[in-house]
Amino acid sequence: MRLYSWLMELLFPEKCVLCGAILEKGQTDLCKNCRIEAPDYTNRKTKLQFLDSFTAVWYYEGNVRKSILRFKFYHARALAPAYGRLLAMKVSQLHPEGFDLLTWVPVSRRRRLRRGYDQVALLAQAVGEELEMPAVSLLKKIRHNQPQSHLTDPAQRRANVLGAYRLQPGLDVTGKRILLLDDVLTTGATAGEAARILLTAGAKEVHCAAIAAARK
């Protein structure tokens, strides 16, 4: 077993989730430079439309942005556990009281088939393992809209996702306090629309957490 572990470490050394540098002994998820230089998310604004609070691990720039793009578009699914550990730590610090349900903003069926996976579902599974609560698929995306990244105006972003989600049939979220996960929070339009559906279905509160968020 020790030989096997040694060979695995030799052939597949753990790397920094942001810059890809091989981690030194004793390091987990992040190298020393990224722990110091990664732009920690510090925004104190706690509310967006339909969201009771939102937070992120980092700002969406530099190596953080490059890392998330690899995760979303270049099959870097192996980054999910590290993201999950770091995001779960942030959520636990801000919300020690916990949540009733953990869910995520889903991608469309077409996008999932093209990409081969739903990156936020992988993130939710990883966060759920850390928080010791199952990730539950509460929402379904019913309309394949153009990517939000192609739009810069907040009003256009809101219109682009309006009516794009619905509650999965047979589910009851009445009175529940829900943690909603996304990969990147830019204007909050996508997460806000997902939260609106959950609140309309009777949820008590919806709080959003993401790997990264735009600085503005």
XYZ file of N, CA, C and O in Angstrom, residues 28-111:
336
model
N -2.125 21.740 0.727
C -3.384 21.178 0.253
C -4.107 22.191 -0.614
O -4.314 23.337 -0.190
N -4.445 21.784 -1.810
C -5.275 22.561 -2.746
C -4.577 23.783 -3.344
O -4.702 24.042 -4.537
N -3.865 24.566 -2.541
C -3.249 25.799 -3.027
C -1.766 25.829 -2.703
O -1.348 25.425 -1.612
N -0.975 26.347 -3.646
C 0.446 26.542 -3.379
C 0.627 27.790 -2.517
O -0.305 28.572 -2.319
N 1.827 27.980 -2.021
C 2.096 29.110 -1.130
C 1.823 30.447 -1.824
O 1.202 31.346 -1.237
N 2.239 30.565 -3.075
C 2.047 31.832 -3.784
C 0.568 32.165 -3.976
O 0.146 33.312 -3.775
N -0.228 31.157 -4.350
C -1.641 31.416 -4.582
C -2.391 31.685 -3.287
O -3.363 32.454 -3.281
N -1.964 31.088 -2.207
C -2.595 31.390 -0.909
C -2.409 32.868 -0.562
O -3.274 33.488 0.059
N -1.264 33.407 -0.975
C -0.974 34.808 -0.679
C -1.569 35.744 -1.729
O -2.152 36.783 -1.393
N -1.463 35.358 -3.003
C -1.777 36.285 -4.084
C -3.197 36.167 -4.652
O -3.683 37.104 -5.284
N -3.863 35.039 -4.442
C -5.213 34.892 -4.995
C -6.135 35.957 -4.403
O -6.093 36.221 -3.196
N -6.953 36.601 -5.230
C -7.787 37.726 -4.765
C -8.991 37.245 -3.944
O -10.055 36.958 -4.483
N -8.819 37.149 -2.634
C -9.905 36.691 -1.757
C -11.127 37.596 -1.872
O -11.011 38.828 -1.903
N -12.284 36.981 -1.910
C -13.533 37.730 -2.024
C -13.873 38.357 -0.681
O -14.009 37.672 0.330
N -14.015 39.680 -0.660
C -14.239 40.396 0.593
C -15.463 41.301 0.554
O -15.672 42.091 1.467
N -16.257 41.214 -0.501
C -17.434 42.079 -0.623
C -18.368 41.872 0.559
O -18.746 40.748 0.868
N -18.757 42.950 1.223
C -19.621 42.842 2.397
C -21.094 43.043 2.074
O -21.930 42.938 2.948
N -21.403 43.356 0.819
C -22.807 43.461 0.443
C -23.435 42.082 0.574
O -22.896 41.096 0.072
N -24.551 41.998 1.276
C -25.084 40.678 1.597
C -26.315 40.287 0.801
O -26.779 39.162 0.901
N -26.874 41.190 0.023
C -28.150 40.872 -0.610
C -28.196 41.303 -2.067
O -27.743 42.375 -2.434
N -28.731 40.426 -2.912
C -29.078 40.723 -4.294
C -30.540 40.359 -4.470
O -31.134 39.697 -3.612
N -31.126 40.745 -5.595
C -32.530 40.458 -5.825
C -32.807 38.967 -5.721
O -32.156 38.152 -6.390
N -33.745 38.599 -4.860
C -34.189 37.230 -4.593
C -33.183 36.398 -3.793
O -33.480 35.262 -3.448
N -32.008 36.921 -3.501
C -31.011 36.195 -2.719
C -30.874 36.832 -1.339
O -30.682 38.041 -1.224
N -30.961 36.013 -0.294
C -30.815 36.535 1.057
C -29.364 36.868 1.380
O -29.094 37.719 2.216
N -28.437 36.191 0.745
C -27.019 36.533 0.871
C -26.258 35.864 -0.264
O -26.772 34.958 -0.927
N -25.054 36.318 -0.495
C -24.187 35.644 -1.460
C -22.741 35.823 -1.031
O -22.376 36.787 -0.356
N -21.927 34.855 -1.423
C -20.502 34.934 -1.121
C -19.733 34.133 -2.165
O -20.314 33.424 -2.988
N -18.417 34.264 -2.131
C -17.539 33.520 -3.034
C -16.195 33.335 -2.343
O -15.912 33.961 -1.313
N -15.380 32.475 -2.914
C -14.038 32.261 -2.366
C -13.095 33.356 -2.853
O -12.334 33.938 -2.070
N -13.154 33.654 -4.160
C -12.237 34.631 -4.759
C -12.993 35.583 -5.683
O -14.138 35.366 -6.023
N -12.265 36.615 -6.119
C -12.732 37.429 -7.235
C -12.355 36.728 -8.539
O -11.334 36.031 -8.622
N -13.179 36.937 -9.553
C -13.016 36.249 -10.828
C -12.011 36.983 -11.707
O -12.367 37.767 -12.589
N -10.732 36.732 -11.454
C -9.673 37.386 -12.218
C -8.378 36.581 -12.085
O -8.232 35.728 -11.203
N -7.425 36.861 -12.974
C -6.115 36.222 -12.912
C -6.185 34.700 -12.988
O -6.937 34.136 -13.791
N -5.395 34.031 -12.146
C -5.348 32.575 -12.141
C -6.671 31.947 -11.729
O -6.969 30.808 -12.104
N -7.463 32.670 -10.945
C -8.787 32.160 -10.562
C -9.642 31.990 -11.812
O -10.259 30.936 -12.027
N -9.669 32.999 -12.643
C -10.454 32.948 -13.873
C -9.949 31.833 -14.791
O -10.748 31.051 -15.341
N -8.633 31.727 -14.950
C -8.067 30.682 -15.811
C -8.414 29.297 -15.300
O -8.723 28.388 -16.073
N -8.366 29.120 -13.988
C -8.673 27.831 -13.393
C -10.137 27.448 -13.630
O -10.436 26.307 -14.014
N -11.043 28.388 -13.428
C -12.463 28.096 -13.612
C -12.789 27.825 -15.077
O -13.624 26.966 -15.392
N -12.134 28.517 -15.982
C -12.345 28.249 -17.412
C -11.897 26.834 -17.763
O -12.538 26.147 -18.573
N -10.804 26.374 -17.156
C -10.373 24.981 -17.370
C -11.426 24.027 -16.831
O -11.746 23.009 -17.455
N -11.972 24.338 -15.695
C -12.986 23.502 -15.053
C -14.253 23.414 -15.904
O -14.832 22.335 -16.067
N -14.666 24.531 -16.485
C -15.919 24.590 -17.224
C -15.804 24.056 -18.651
O -16.698 23.358 -19.132
N -14.712 24.383 -19.324
C -14.658 24.145 -20.764
C -13.590 23.155 -21.231
O -13.607 22.742 -22.382
N -12.673 22.789 -20.349
C -11.557 21.942 -20.785
C -11.439 20.665 -19.956
O -10.350 20.150 -19.742
N -12.584 20.177 -19.481
C -12.685 18.854 -18.845
C -11.833 18.691 -17.591
O -11.467 17.569 -17.241
N -11.544 19.790 -16.914
C -10.742 19.697 -15.685
C -11.648 19.389 -14.490
O -11.707 20.126 -13.500
N -12.373 18.273 -14.589
C -13.319 17.889 -13.544
C -12.627 17.573 -12.225
O -13.241 17.647 -11.165
N -11.357 17.233 -12.301
C -10.617 16.884 -11.090
C -10.437 18.074 -10.146
O -10.023 17.894 -8.995
N -10.742 19.284 -10.605
C -10.626 20.456 -9.743
C -11.783 20.565 -8.756
O -11.695 21.295 -7.765
N -12.874 19.852 -9.004
C -14.081 19.986 -8.187
C -13.859 19.725 -6.697
O -14.353 20.490 -5.859
N -13.146 18.661 -6.301
C -12.967 18.419 -4.860
C -12.266 19.567 -4.132
O -12.673 19.927 -3.015
N -11.246 20.147 -4.755
C -10.543 21.264 -4.122
C -11.446 22.487 -4.019
O -11.515 23.141 -2.975
N -12.147 22.796 -5.100
C -13.110 23.895 -5.048
C -14.123 23.647 -3.933
O -14.492 24.558 -3.188
N -14.589 22.406 -3.856
C -15.594 22.063 -2.861
C -15.108 22.262 -1.441
O -15.841 22.787 -0.589
N -13.872 21.872 -1.169
C -13.319 22.049 0.178
C -13.218 23.522 0.537
O -13.588 23.941 1.644
N -12.727 24.318 -0.394
C -12.528 25.743 -0.124
C -13.853 26.491 0.008
O -14.012 27.358 0.874
N -14.821 26.137 -0.840
C -16.121 26.816 -0.770
C -16.885 26.380 0.476
O -17.539 27.204 1.131
N -16.817 25.111 0.829
C -17.493 24.635 2.032
C -16.936 25.311 3.277
O -17.675 25.639 4.212
N -15.637 25.551 3.284
C -15.007 26.233 4.416
C -15.554 27.656 4.546
O -15.876 28.120 5.650
N -15.694 28.347 3.406
C -16.215 29.712 3.418
C -17.669 29.725 3.888
O -18.073 30.563 4.712
N -18.458 28.804 3.392
C -19.874 28.732 3.763
C -20.021 28.435 5.258
O -20.852 29.035 5.948
N -19.220 27.512 5.766
C -19.302 27.148 7.177
C -18.957 28.320 8.086
O -19.547 28.483 9.163
N -18.001 29.134 7.648
C -17.617 30.308 8.437
C -18.746 31.335 8.495
O -19.003 31.934 9.541
N -19.415 31.545 7.365
C -20.464 32.569 7.285
C -21.823 32.078 7.781
O -22.643 32.879 8.237
N -22.065 30.764 7.671
C -23.367 30.216 8.026
C -23.196 28.983 8.918
O -23.524 27.855 8.509
N -22.694 29.163 10.128
C -22.486 28.006 11.007
C -23.783 27.294 11.375
O -23.754 26.133 11.796
N -24.917 27.985 11.212
C -26.209 27.374 11.526
C -26.636 26.341 10.503
O -27.530 25.523 10.739
N -26.019 26.373 9.316
C -26.298 25.375 8.295
C -27.549 25.656 7.478
O -28.199 26.703 7.615
N -27.899 24.700 6.624
C -29.027 24.837 5.707
C -29.869 23.573 5.703
O -29.412 22.505 6.102
N -31.091 23.712 5.219
C -31.976 22.557 5.093
C -31.688 21.774 3.817
O -31.787 20.545 3.783
N -31.362 22.505 2.742
C -31.137 21.866 1.452
C -29.947 22.504 0.745
O -29.718 23.717 0.860
N -29.238 21.684 -0.002
C -28.113 22.139 -0.832
C -28.428 21.795 -2.278
O -28.735 20.637 -2.601
N -28.380 22.796 -3.158
C -28.652 22.557 -4.563
C -27.741 23.423 -5.415
O -26.830 24.072 -4.899
N -27.966 23.447 -6.724
C -27.096 24.195 -7.628
C -27.881 24.738 -8.816
O -28.993 24.306 -9.094
N -27.275 25.696 -9.494
C -27.847 26.239 -10.731
C -27.450 25.304 -11.869
O -26.265 25.204 -12.212
N -28.398 24.595 -12.477
C -28.044 23.597 -13.495
C -27.791 24.221 -14.866
O -28.286 25.309 -15.172
N -27.018 23.522 -15.683
C -26.851 23.921 -17.084
C -27.936 23.249 -17.900
O -28.620 22.333 -17.439
N -28.120 23.694 -19.137
C -29.138 23.101 -20.003
C -28.704 21.708 -20.454
O -27.520 21.360 -20.414
N -29.669 20.919 -20.880
C -29.376 19.566 -21.361
C -28.429 19.610 -22.550
O -27.495 18.822 -22.644
N -28.648 20.570 -23.454
C -27.786 20.685 -24.633
C -26.345 20.996 -24.230
O -25.406 20.401 -24.749
N -26.194 21.923 -23.275
C -24.846 22.298 -22.853
C -24.162 21.149 -22.111
O -22.973 20.928 -22.250
